[in-house]
CSV table of C-alpha atoms in Angstrom, one decimal:
chain,number,residue,atom,x,y,z
A,18,MET,CA,-5.7,28.9,-20.6
A,19,PRO,CA,-3.0,26.0,-21.8
A,20,ALA,CA,-4.5,23.0,-23.0
A,21,ALA,CA,-3.8,20.3,-20.1
A,22,PRO,CA,-0.8,17.7,-20.8
A,23,PRO,CA,-2.5,14.4,-22.5
A,24,PRO,CA,-2.5,11.5,-20.0
A,25,LEU,CA,0.6,9.3,-19.9
A,26,PHE,CA,-0.3,6.1,-18.2
A,27,GLN,CA,-3.8,3.6,-17.9
A,28,PRO,CA,-5.1,4.5,-15.0
A,29,THR,CA,-5.1,0.9,-12.3
A,30,LEU,CA,-4.6,-0.3,-9.1
A,31,ILE,CA,-4.3,-3.5,-6.3
A,32,LEU,CA,-5.8,-3.9,-3.0
A,33,HIS,CA,-5.8,-6.1,-0.6
A,34,GLY,CA,-7.5,-7.5,2.0
A,35,GLY,CA,-5.1,-9.6,4.6
A,36,ALA,CA,-3.0,-12.5,5.0
A,37,GLY,CA,-2.3,-15.4,7.0
A,38,ALA,CA,-2.7,-19.1,7.7
A,39,ILE,CA,-6.5,-18.9,5.5
A,40,HIS,CA,-7.2,-22.5,4.0
A,41,ARG,CA,-9.7,-24.3,2.1
A,42,ALA,CA,-11.1,-26.0,5.2
A,43,THR,CA,-11.2,-23.2,7.0
A,44,LEU,CA,-12.9,-20.9,4.2
A,45,PRO,CA,-16.0,-21.7,3.2
A,46,PRO,CA,-18.1,-21.0,0.5
A,47,ASP,CA,-20.4,-18.5,1.9
A,48,LEU,CA,-17.1,-16.8,3.7
A,49,TYR,CA,-16.0,-16.3,0.5
A,50,ALA,CA,-18.6,-15.4,-1.5
A,51,GLN,CA,-18.6,-12.1,1.2
A,52,TYR,CA,-15.1,-11.5,0.8
A,53,HIS,CA,-15.3,-11.7,-2.9
A,54,ALA,CA,-18.0,-9.8,-3.4
A,55,SER,CA,-16.6,-6.6,-1.0
A,56,LEU,CA,-13.8,-7.0,-2.7
A,57,LEU,CA,-14.9,-6.5,-5.8
A,58,ALA,CA,-17.2,-3.7,-5.1
A,59,TYR,CA,-14.3,-1.7,-3.8
A,60,LEU,CA,-12.1,-2.5,-7.0
A,61,ARG,CA,-15.0,-1.4,-9.1
A,62,SER,CA,-15.9,1.5,-7.7
A,63,THR,CA,-11.8,2.8,-6.9
A,64,ARG,CA,-11.1,1.6,-10.6
A,65,ALA,CA,-14.3,4.1,-11.5
A,66,LEU,CA,-12.7,7.3,-9.6
A,67,LEU,CA,-9.5,6.6,-11.8
A,68,ALA,CA,-10.7,6.3,-15.2
A,69,ASP,CA,-12.9,9.6,-14.0
A,70,GLY,CA,-9.4,11.3,-13.7
A,71,ALA,CA,-9.0,11.0,-9.6
A,72,SER,CA,-5.5,11.3,-8.4
A,73,ALA,CA,-3.8,8.4,-7.1
A,74,LEU,CA,-4.1,9.3,-3.5
A,75,ASP,CA,-8.1,10.3,-3.4
A,76,ALA,CA,-8.6,6.7,-5.4
A,77,ALA,CA,-6.1,4.8,-2.7
A,78,VAL,CA,-7.9,7.0,0.4
A,79,HIS,CA,-11.5,6.1,-1.1
A,80,ALA,CA,-10.6,1.9,-1.2
A,81,VAL,CA,-9.6,1.5,2.4
A,82,ALA,CA,-11.5,3.6,3.8
A,83,ARG,CA,-14.6,1.7,2.1
A,84,LEU,CA,-12.1,-1.5,3.3
A,85,GLU,CA,-12.4,0.1,7.0
A,86,ASP,CA,-16.8,0.8,7.0
A,87,ASP,CA,-16.4,-3.5,6.2
A,88,PRO,CA,-16.4,-5.5,9.3
A,89,LEU,CA,-15.0,-8.8,7.1
A,90,PHE,CA,-11.7,-6.7,7.4
A,91,ASN,CA,-9.3,-6.2,9.9
A,92,CYS,CA,-9.3,-2.3,10.2
A,93,GLY,CA,-11.7,0.5,11.1
A,94,ARG,CA,-15.1,-1.5,11.8
A,95,GLY,CA,-13.7,-4.9,12.1
A,96,SER,CA,-10.6,-4.0,14.1
A,97,VAL,CA,-9.2,-7.2,16.6
A,98,PHE,CA,-9.0,-6.6,20.1
A,99,THR,CA,-5.6,-5.9,22.2
A,100,ALA,CA,-4.7,-8.2,24.5
A,101,ALA,CA,-6.7,-6.0,27.1
A,102,GLY,CA,-9.9,-6.0,25.0
A,103,THR,CA,-9.5,-2.4,23.4
A,104,ILE,CA,-8.9,-1.1,20.3
A,105,GLU,CA,-5.6,0.6,18.8
A,106,MET,CA,-6.1,1.5,15.0
A,107,GLU,CA,-3.3,2.3,12.6
A,108,ALA,CA,-2.7,3.8,9.1
A,109,SER,CA,-0.3,4.9,6.5
A,110,LEU,CA,-0.2,6.4,3.0
A,111,MET,CA,2.5,7.3,0.9
A,112,VAL,CA,3.0,8.8,-2.2
A,113,THR,CA,5.2,9.3,-5.3
A,114,SER,CA,5.1,9.9,-9.0
A,115,VAL,CA,7.1,9.0,-12.3
A,116,PRO,CA,10.3,11.5,-12.6
A,117,GLY,CA,9.0,13.6,-15.5
A,118,ALA,CA,5.3,13.3,-15.0
A,119,ALA,CA,5.1,17.0,-13.7
A,120,HIS,CA,2.3,15.7,-10.7
A,121,PRO,CA,0.4,17.1,-8.4
A,122,SER,CA,1.9,14.5,-5.4
A,123,ALA,CA,5.1,15.9,-6.2
A,124,GLY,CA,4.0,18.9,-4.0
A,125,ILE,CA,3.6,17.0,-1.2
A,126,VAL,CA,6.8,17.6,0.7
A,127,LYS,CA,6.5,14.5,3.8
A,128,ARG,CA,5.9,12.0,0.7
A,129,GLY,CA,4.9,9.2,3.8
A,130,VAL,CA,2.8,9.1,7.0
A,131,GLY,CA,1.5,7.3,9.7
A,132,VAL,CA,-0.5,7.6,12.3
A,133,MET,CA,-1.4,5.1,15.3
A,134,GLY,CA,-2.7,4.6,18.4
A,135,LEU,CA,-6.3,5.2,17.4
A,136,ARG,CA,-9.7,4.0,18.9
A,137,ASN,CA,-12.4,6.4,17.8
A,138,VAL,CA,-11.7,8.2,14.4
A,139,ARG,CA,-13.9,5.9,11.8
A,140,HIS,CA,-12.0,6.4,8.9
A,141,PRO,CA,-7.9,6.3,10.0
A,142,ILE,CA,-6.6,6.3,6.6
A,143,ARG,CA,-8.5,10.5,6.5
A,144,LEU,CA,-6.7,11.4,9.3
A,145,ALA,CA,-3.7,9.7,7.6
A,146,ARG,CA,-4.3,12.1,4.2
A,147,GLU,CA,-4.4,14.8,5.9
A,148,VAL,CA,-1.9,14.5,8.4
A,149,LEU,CA,0.0,13.6,4.3
A,150,VAL,CA,-0.9,17.2,2.9
A,151,ARG,CA,-1.1,19.7,5.9
A,152,SER,CA,3.0,20.6,6.5
A,153,GLY,CA,2.7,23.9,8.3
A,154,GLN,CA,5.5,25.3,6.6
A,155,GLY,CA,6.7,28.7,7.3
A,156,GLN,CA,5.7,28.0,10.7
A,157,GLY,CA,8.2,27.3,13.8
A,158,GLN,CA,10.0,23.8,13.9
A,159,GLY,CA,7.5,20.9,14.7
A,160,GLN,CA,4.4,23.7,15.6
A,161,PRO,CA,1.4,23.8,13.6
A,162,GLY,CA,1.2,25.9,10.7
A,163,GLY,CA,-1.8,28.0,9.2
A,164,ASP,CA,-3.3,24.7,7.9
A,165,GLY,CA,-2.8,22.9,11.2
A,166,GLY,CA,0.3,20.8,10.1
A,167,SER,CA,3.6,20.3,10.9
A,168,MET,CA,6.6,17.9,9.1
A,169,HIS,CA,6.4,15.1,11.6
A,170,SER,CA,5.7,11.8,9.7
A,171,GLN,CA,4.8,9.5,12.5
A,172,LEU,CA,2.0,11.2,15.5
A,173,VAL,CA,0.8,9.0,17.8
A,174,ALA,CA,-2.8,8.8,19.7
A,175,PRO,CA,-4.0,10.5,22.0
A,176,TYR,CA,-2.6,14.1,20.3
A,177,VAL,CA,-3.2,13.3,16.4
A,178,GLU,CA,-6.8,11.6,17.4
A,179,GLU,CA,-8.4,13.9,19.8
A,180,VAL,CA,-7.0,17.4,19.2
A,181,LEU,CA,-6.0,17.4,15.4
A,182,ALA,CA,-8.6,14.9,13.9
A,183,ARG,CA,-11.4,16.6,15.4
A,184,GLN,CA,-10.2,20.4,14.5
A,185,TRP,CA,-10.0,18.8,11.1
A,186,GLY,CA,-13.4,17.8,11.7
A,187,LEU,CA,-12.8,14.3,10.9
A,188,GLU,CA,-16.4,11.5,11.6
A,189,PHE,CA,-15.9,10.5,15.1
A,190,MET,CA,-17.8,7.0,15.8
A,191,PRO,CA,-18.5,5.0,19.8
A,192,ASP,CA,-16.8,2.3,21.1
A,193,GLU,CA,-19.9,-0.2,20.2
A,194,TRP,CA,-19.9,1.1,16.6
A,195,PHE,CA,-15.8,-0.8,16.3
A,196,PHE,CA,-17.3,-3.7,18.1
A,197,THR,CA,-17.6,-6.9,16.4
A,198,GLN,CA,-18.8,-10.5,18.1
A,199,ARG,CA,-16.9,-12.5,15.6
A,200,ARG,CA,-13.5,-10.5,16.8
A,201,TRP,CA,-14.1,-10.4,20.1
A,202,ASP,CA,-14.8,-14.0,20.1
A,203,GLU,CA,-11.6,-14.3,18.4
A,204,HIS,CA,-10.3,-12.6,20.9
A,205,LEU,CA,-11.5,-14.8,24.2
A,206,ARG,CA,-10.5,-17.6,22.7
A,207,GLY,CA,-6.7,-16.4,21.7
A,208,LEU,CA,-7.0,-15.6,25.7
A,209,ARG,CA,-7.5,-19.3,26.0
A,210,GLY,CA,-5.3,-20.3,23.9
A,211,GLU,CA,-7.6,-22.2,21.4
A,212,GLY,CA,-7.3,-22.4,17.3
A,213,GLU,CA,-9.3,-20.5,14.7
A,214,THR,CA,-12.1,-23.1,13.3
A,215,VAL,CA,-13.1,-20.0,10.4
A,216,ALA,CA,-10.8,-18.1,8.4
A,217,MET,CA,-10.7,-14.4,9.1
A,218,SER,CA,-9.0,-11.2,7.8
A,219,GLN,CA,-5.3,-11.0,9.6
A,220,GLY,CA,-2.7,-8.8,8.9
A,221,THR,CA,-4.0,-5.5,7.3
A,222,VAL,CA,-5.8,-3.7,4.3
A,223,GLY,CA,-4.6,-2.1,1.5
A,224,CYS,CA,-4.3,-0.1,-1.8
A,225,VAL,CA,-1.7,0.5,-4.5
A,226,CYS,CA,-2.8,3.6,-7.3
A,227,LEU,CA,-1.5,4.4,-10.5
A,228,ASP,CA,-3.2,7.4,-12.1
A,229,ARG,CA,-3.0,8.7,-15.8
A,230,ALA,CA,-0.3,11.4,-14.7
A,231,GLY,CA,1.6,9.4,-13.5
A,232,GLY,CA,1.4,9.5,-9.6
A,233,LEU,CA,1.7,6.4,-7.3
A,234,ALA,CA,0.0,6.1,-3.9
A,235,VAL,CA,-0.3,3.6,-1.3
A,236,ALA,CA,-2.7,3.5,1.8
A,237,THR,CA,-2.4,0.6,4.0
A,238,SER,CA,-5.1,0.4,7.0
A,239,THR,CA,-5.2,-2.0,9.7
A,240,GLY,CA,-6.2,-3.1,13.9
A,241,GLY,CA,-3.2,-4.5,14.2
A,242,LEU,CA,-2.3,-8.1,15.9
A,243,THR,CA,-5.4,-9.6,17.8
A,244,ASN,CA,-4.2,-9.9,21.7
A,245,LYS,CA,-1.3,-8.0,20.9
A,246,LEU,CA,-0.1,-5.5,24.0
A,247,PRO,CA,-1.5,-2.3,24.4
A,248,GLY,CA,0.5,0.2,22.8
A,249,ARG,CA,2.3,-1.9,20.4
A,250,ILE,CA,3.5,-0.1,17.5
A,251,GLY,CA,3.8,-2.4,14.4
A,252,ASP,CA,5.1,-1.9,10.4
A,253,THR,CA,1.7,-0.1,8.9
A,254,PRO,CA,2.2,3.0,10.1
A,255,THR,CA,6.3,2.6,9.9
A,256,LEU,CA,7.6,3.8,6.9
A,257,GLY,CA,9.7,1.0,5.2
A,258,ALA,CA,8.8,-1.4,7.1
A,259,GLY,CA,4.9,-2.4,6.1
A,260,PHE,CA,4.7,0.2,3.1
A,261,TRP,CA,7.2,2.1,0.4
A,262,ALA,CA,6.8,4.7,-2.0
A,263,GLU,CA,9.4,6.4,-4.5
A,264,ALA,CA,11.0,6.9,-7.7
A,265,TRP,CA,14.4,7.5,-9.1
A,266,GLU,CA,15.9,7.8,-12.7
A,267,GLU,CA,18.4,5.2,-14.8
A,268,VAL,CA,20.8,6.2,-17.3
A,269,GLU,CA,21.7,2.6,-19.6
A,270,ARG,CA,25.1,3.2,-22.2
A,271,ALA,CA,24.1,2.3,-25.3
A,272,GLY,CA,25.2,-1.4,-25.5
A,273,GLU,CA,25.4,-2.3,-22.3
A,274,LYS,CA,23.0,-3.4,-19.1
A,275,GLY,CA,24.8,-1.9,-16.9
A,276,VAL,CA,22.6,1.3,-14.9
A,277,TRP,CA,24.9,4.0,-14.0
A,278,ASP,CA,23.6,7.1,-12.4
A,279,LEU,CA,21.7,10.5,-14.3
A,280,THR,CA,24.8,12.6,-13.6
A,281,LEU,CA,27.0,10.7,-15.4
A,282,GLY,CA,25.8,12.4,-18.5
A,283,ASP,CA,27.3,15.5,-17.9
A,284,CYS,CA,31.0,14.0,-16.9
A,285,LEU,CA,30.7,12.6,-19.8
A,286,PRO,CA,29.1,13.4,-23.2
A,287,GLY,CA,30.5,11.2,-25.6
A,288,PHE,CA,29.0,8.5,-24.3
A,289,ALA,CA,25.5,7.6,-25.7
A,290,LEU,CA,23.3,7.6,-22.9
A,291,LYS,CA,19.7,6.6,-22.7
A,292,GLY,CA,17.5,7.3,-20.2
A,293,LYS,CA,14.6,5.4,-17.7
A,294,LYS,CA,12.0,7.0,-15.3
A,295,ARG,CA,11.0,4.4,-12.5
A,296,ALA,CA,8.4,4.6,-10.0
A,297,VAL,CA,7.4,1.5,-7.2
A,298,ALA,CA,5.1,2.0,-4.5
A,299,VAL,CA,4.3,-1.7,-2.3
A,300,SER,CA,1.4,-2.5,1.0
A,301,GLY,CA,2.0,-5.3,3.1
A,302,THR,CA,0.7,-7.6,5.6
A,303,GLY,CA,0.5,-10.2,7.5
A,304,ASN,CA,2.9,-10.5,10.7
A,305,GLY,CA,4.1,-6.7,11.3
A,306,ASP,CA,7.0,-7.7,13.7
A,307,SER,CA,8.6,-9.7,10.8
A,308,PHE,CA,8.0,-6.2,8.4
A,309,LEU,CA,9.6,-4.2,11.4
A,310,ARG,CA,12.5,-6.3,11.4
A,311,THR,CA,13.3,-6.3,7.6
A,312,ALA,CA,12.0,-3.4,6.8
A,313,ALA,CA,10.2,-5.3,4.2
A,314,ALA,CA,8.8,-2.9,1.8
A,315,ARG,CA,11.5,-0.3,1.1
A,316,THR,CA,13.8,-3.9,1.1
A,317,ALA,CA,11.8,-4.5,-1.8
A,318,CYS,CA,12.6,-1.7,-3.6
A,319,ALA,CA,15.8,-1.3,-2.8
A,320,MET,CA,16.5,-4.8,-4.2
A,321,SER,CA,15.3,-3.2,-7.6
A,322,ARG,CA,16.8,-0.1,-7.8
A,323,PHE,CA,19.9,-0.6,-6.1
A,324,SER,CA,20.6,-4.1,-7.5
A,325,THR,CA,22.8,-4.5,-10.9
A,326,PRO,CA,21.4,-5.6,-12.7
A,327,SER,CA,18.7,-4.1,-11.7
A,328,PRO,CA,15.4,-6.9,-11.0
A,329,SER,CA,11.9,-6.2,-12.3
A,330,LEU,CA,9.2,-5.3,-8.3
A,331,ALA,CA,8.0,-8.4,-9.1
A,332,GLU,CA,11.3,-10.4,-9.0
A,333,ALA,CA,12.1,-8.0,-6.0
A,334,VAL,CA,8.4,-8.4,-4.1
A,335,THR,CA,9.0,-12.2,-4.6
A,336,ALA,CA,12.4,-12.4,-3.3
A,337,VAL,CA,11.3,-10.3,0.4
A,338,ALA,CA,7.6,-12.4,0.5
A,339,GLY,CA,7.7,-14.9,-1.9
A,340,PRO,CA,8.1,-18.7,-0.9
A,341,GLY,CA,11.8,-18.8,0.9
A,342,GLY,CA,12.7,-15.2,0.5
A,343,GLU,CA,13.7,-12.7,3.2
A,344,LEU,CA,10.5,-12.7,5.0
A,345,GLN,CA,10.6,-16.6,5.3
A,346,ARG,CA,13.8,-16.4,6.6
A,347,SER,CA,13.4,-14.0,9.3
A,348,ALA,CA,11.7,-16.7,11.1
A,349,GLY,CA,14.6,-19.1,11.7
A,350,ASP,CA,13.4,-22.2,13.1
A,351,ARG,CA,10.4,-21.3,14.8
A,352,TRP,CA,8.5,-20.8,10.9
A,353,GLY,CA,5.2,-22.3,10.7
A,354,SER,CA,5.4,-22.9,14.4
A,355,THR,CA,4.2,-18.7,15.7
A,356,GLY,CA,2.8,-17.0,13.0
A,357,GLU,CA,6.7,-15.2,12.0
A,358,GLY,CA,7.1,-13.7,8.7
A,359,GLN,CA,3.9,-14.9,7.0
A,360,GLY,CA,2.6,-12.4,4.9
A,361,GLY,CA,2.6,-10.8,1.1
A,362,ILE,CA,3.2,-7.9,-0.6
A,363,ILE,CA,0.9,-5.9,-3.4
A,364,GLY,CA,2.5,-3.2,-5.2
A,365,ILE,CA,2.9,-1.1,-8.8
A,366,GLU,CA,5.8,-0.5,-11.2
A,367,ALA,CA,5.8,2.4,-14.0
A,368,GLU,CA,8.2,3.3,-16.0
A,369,LEU,CA,8.9,6.0,-19.0
A,370,GLU,CA,11.5,6.0,-21.2
A,371,ASP,CA,13.6,8.8,-21.6
A,372,PRO,CA,12.5,11.1,-24.2
A,373,VAL,CA,8.8,10.2,-23.9
A,374,VAL,CA,8.0,9.2,-27.6
A,375,LEU,CA,4.8,10.2,-29.0
A,376,GLU,CA,2.3,7.8,-30.9
A,377,THR,CA,1.6,10.8,-33.2
A,378,GLY,CA,1.2,14.5,-33.2
A,379,ASP,CA,2.8,17.3,-30.6
A,380,ALA,CA,2.7,17.2,-26.9
A,381,HIS,CA,-0.6,17.8,-26.7
A,382,ASP,CA,-2.3,15.2,-28.9
A,383,ARG,CA,-2.5,11.4,-28.8
A,384,THR,CA,0.1,9.7,-26.5
A,385,LYS,CA,0.4,6.2,-26.2
A,386,LEU,CA,-0.6,5.4,-22.7
A,387,ARG,CA,2.0,3.0,-20.6
A,388,LYS,CA,0.5,0.3,-18.2
A,389,GLY,CA,1.8,-0.2,-14.8
A,390,ASN,CA,3.1,-3.8,-13.9
A,391,VAL,CA,0.3,-5.4,-10.7
A,392,VAL,CA,2.7,-7.3,-8.7
A,393,PHE,CA,1.8,-9.6,-5.8
A,394,ASP,CA,3.6,-12.5,-3.9
A,395,PHE,CA,3.1,-14.6,-0.5
A,396,ASN,CA,4.6,-17.0,1.5
A,397,CYS,CA,1.6,-18.2,3.5
A,398,GLY,CA,-2.0,-19.9,3.2
A,399,GLY,CA,-3.2,-17.2,1.0
A,400,LEU,CA,-3.3,-13.6,0.2
A,401,TRP,CA,-6.6,-11.8,-0.2
A,402,ARG,CA,-6.6,-9.6,-3.0
A,403,ALA,CA,-8.1,-7.8,-5.9
A,404,TRP,CA,-6.9,-6.3,-9.6
A,405,VAL,CA,-7.1,-5.4,-12.6
A,406,GLU,CA,-5.0,-7.3,-15.1
A,407,ASP,CA,-4.5,-7.2,-19.3
A,408,SER,CA,-6.1,-10.5,-20.1
A,409,GLY,CA,-4.3,-10.6,-23.4
A,410,ASN,CA,-6.3,-9.3,-26.1
A,411,GLY,CA,-6.4,-6.0,-25.5
A,412,GLU,CA,-9.0,-5.9,-22.6
A,413,GLU,CA,-8.8,-5.2,-18.4
A,414,VAL,CA,-10.2,-8.1,-16.5
A,415,GLU,CA,-10.8,-8.1,-12.9
A,416,ARG,CA,-8.9,-10.3,-10.9
A,417,VAL,CA,-9.8,-11.6,-7.2
A,418,MET,CA,-7.8,-14.2,-5.5
A,419,VAL,CA,-7.1,-15.2,-2.2
A,420,PHE,CA,-5.5,-18.7,-3.1
A,421,ARG,CA,-2.7,-19.3,-5.9
A,422,GLU,CA,-4.9,-21.1,-7.2
A,423,GLU,CA,-9.1,-19.9,-8.1
A,424,TYR,CA,-11.2,-20.5,-4.7
A,425,GLN,CA,-12.8,-24.0,-5.8
């Protein structure tokens, strides 16, 4: 058998547990400790999977499935209630890979999917995964294929849950399994117009992973907005609003900063060109209606791809989700009074120079591992997030935070 190609990247990840009006006054130390412990545990288990060679897709699904089983978070078992006292869950997945990385995700033709209106499937993110990888290729348009799938990118219950999820053997739980007293009390207080005295995770949960082969995956799951109208669909299952992933190639004329389309090299062979291959993936959390109105996730990625000069993903995320960014501006004079525009975005950016330069040896020897750039920003009180960063001396450090400063 031919030798496996060398790894290109040092695996990394970031996950979030929701964003919103989170403040120290409503986040007592014992509750903070619970969130911190959960996020750290899920960060570590997902990091271990990536270190063992798991794909970004499998690792991201693992992380979000763990969050869906944790009643602290607004997804799965901890989902909020609609105005009618029911639960309607949503989840999504999207994959990409650094161009030229020969990653298996390149064979996933749909790239991204969303599922919505779910009531009893235990792990909405696992249902999203099945919808993503089952394409039904070779079958009639819109008809289930040999793998039970189709080319549809968005599917709503009851069919996707009561027919497809059961057909694919996914686990179901009864209504009472999803009931939590904290969320029910929150539901009742909301109906009475009362405020919250204790900060609870809002928005969504999500995870972005980069694997060693250059694959990126973003997984997102939510119970939606507290007391939303039944049937409301948010940003979480909507491509471009609550999540996005894409990759592209850039070419730069030597000595200049302007980025040219790759095809110019064929037309102008006399110019010295250098190439760069980029891939990005982001997951959002916060006021989903604002993410929908601004196509927030895709907007951030498009800024990074199409602006000249091309900003980093970190700069683009700040322009959309940071203080004074596009999300905040979308709320207009309602900012600060309705919850509109509030939110945050996490993501990872990965790059390869063209051609790939090896440290020593040939293509099956030792390659210098590249590092993905973990990014995040938010414009509200807090964003629960956990990630791995470089300590500055070559070692990786696990971080869990909710505010911009350390919790005291």
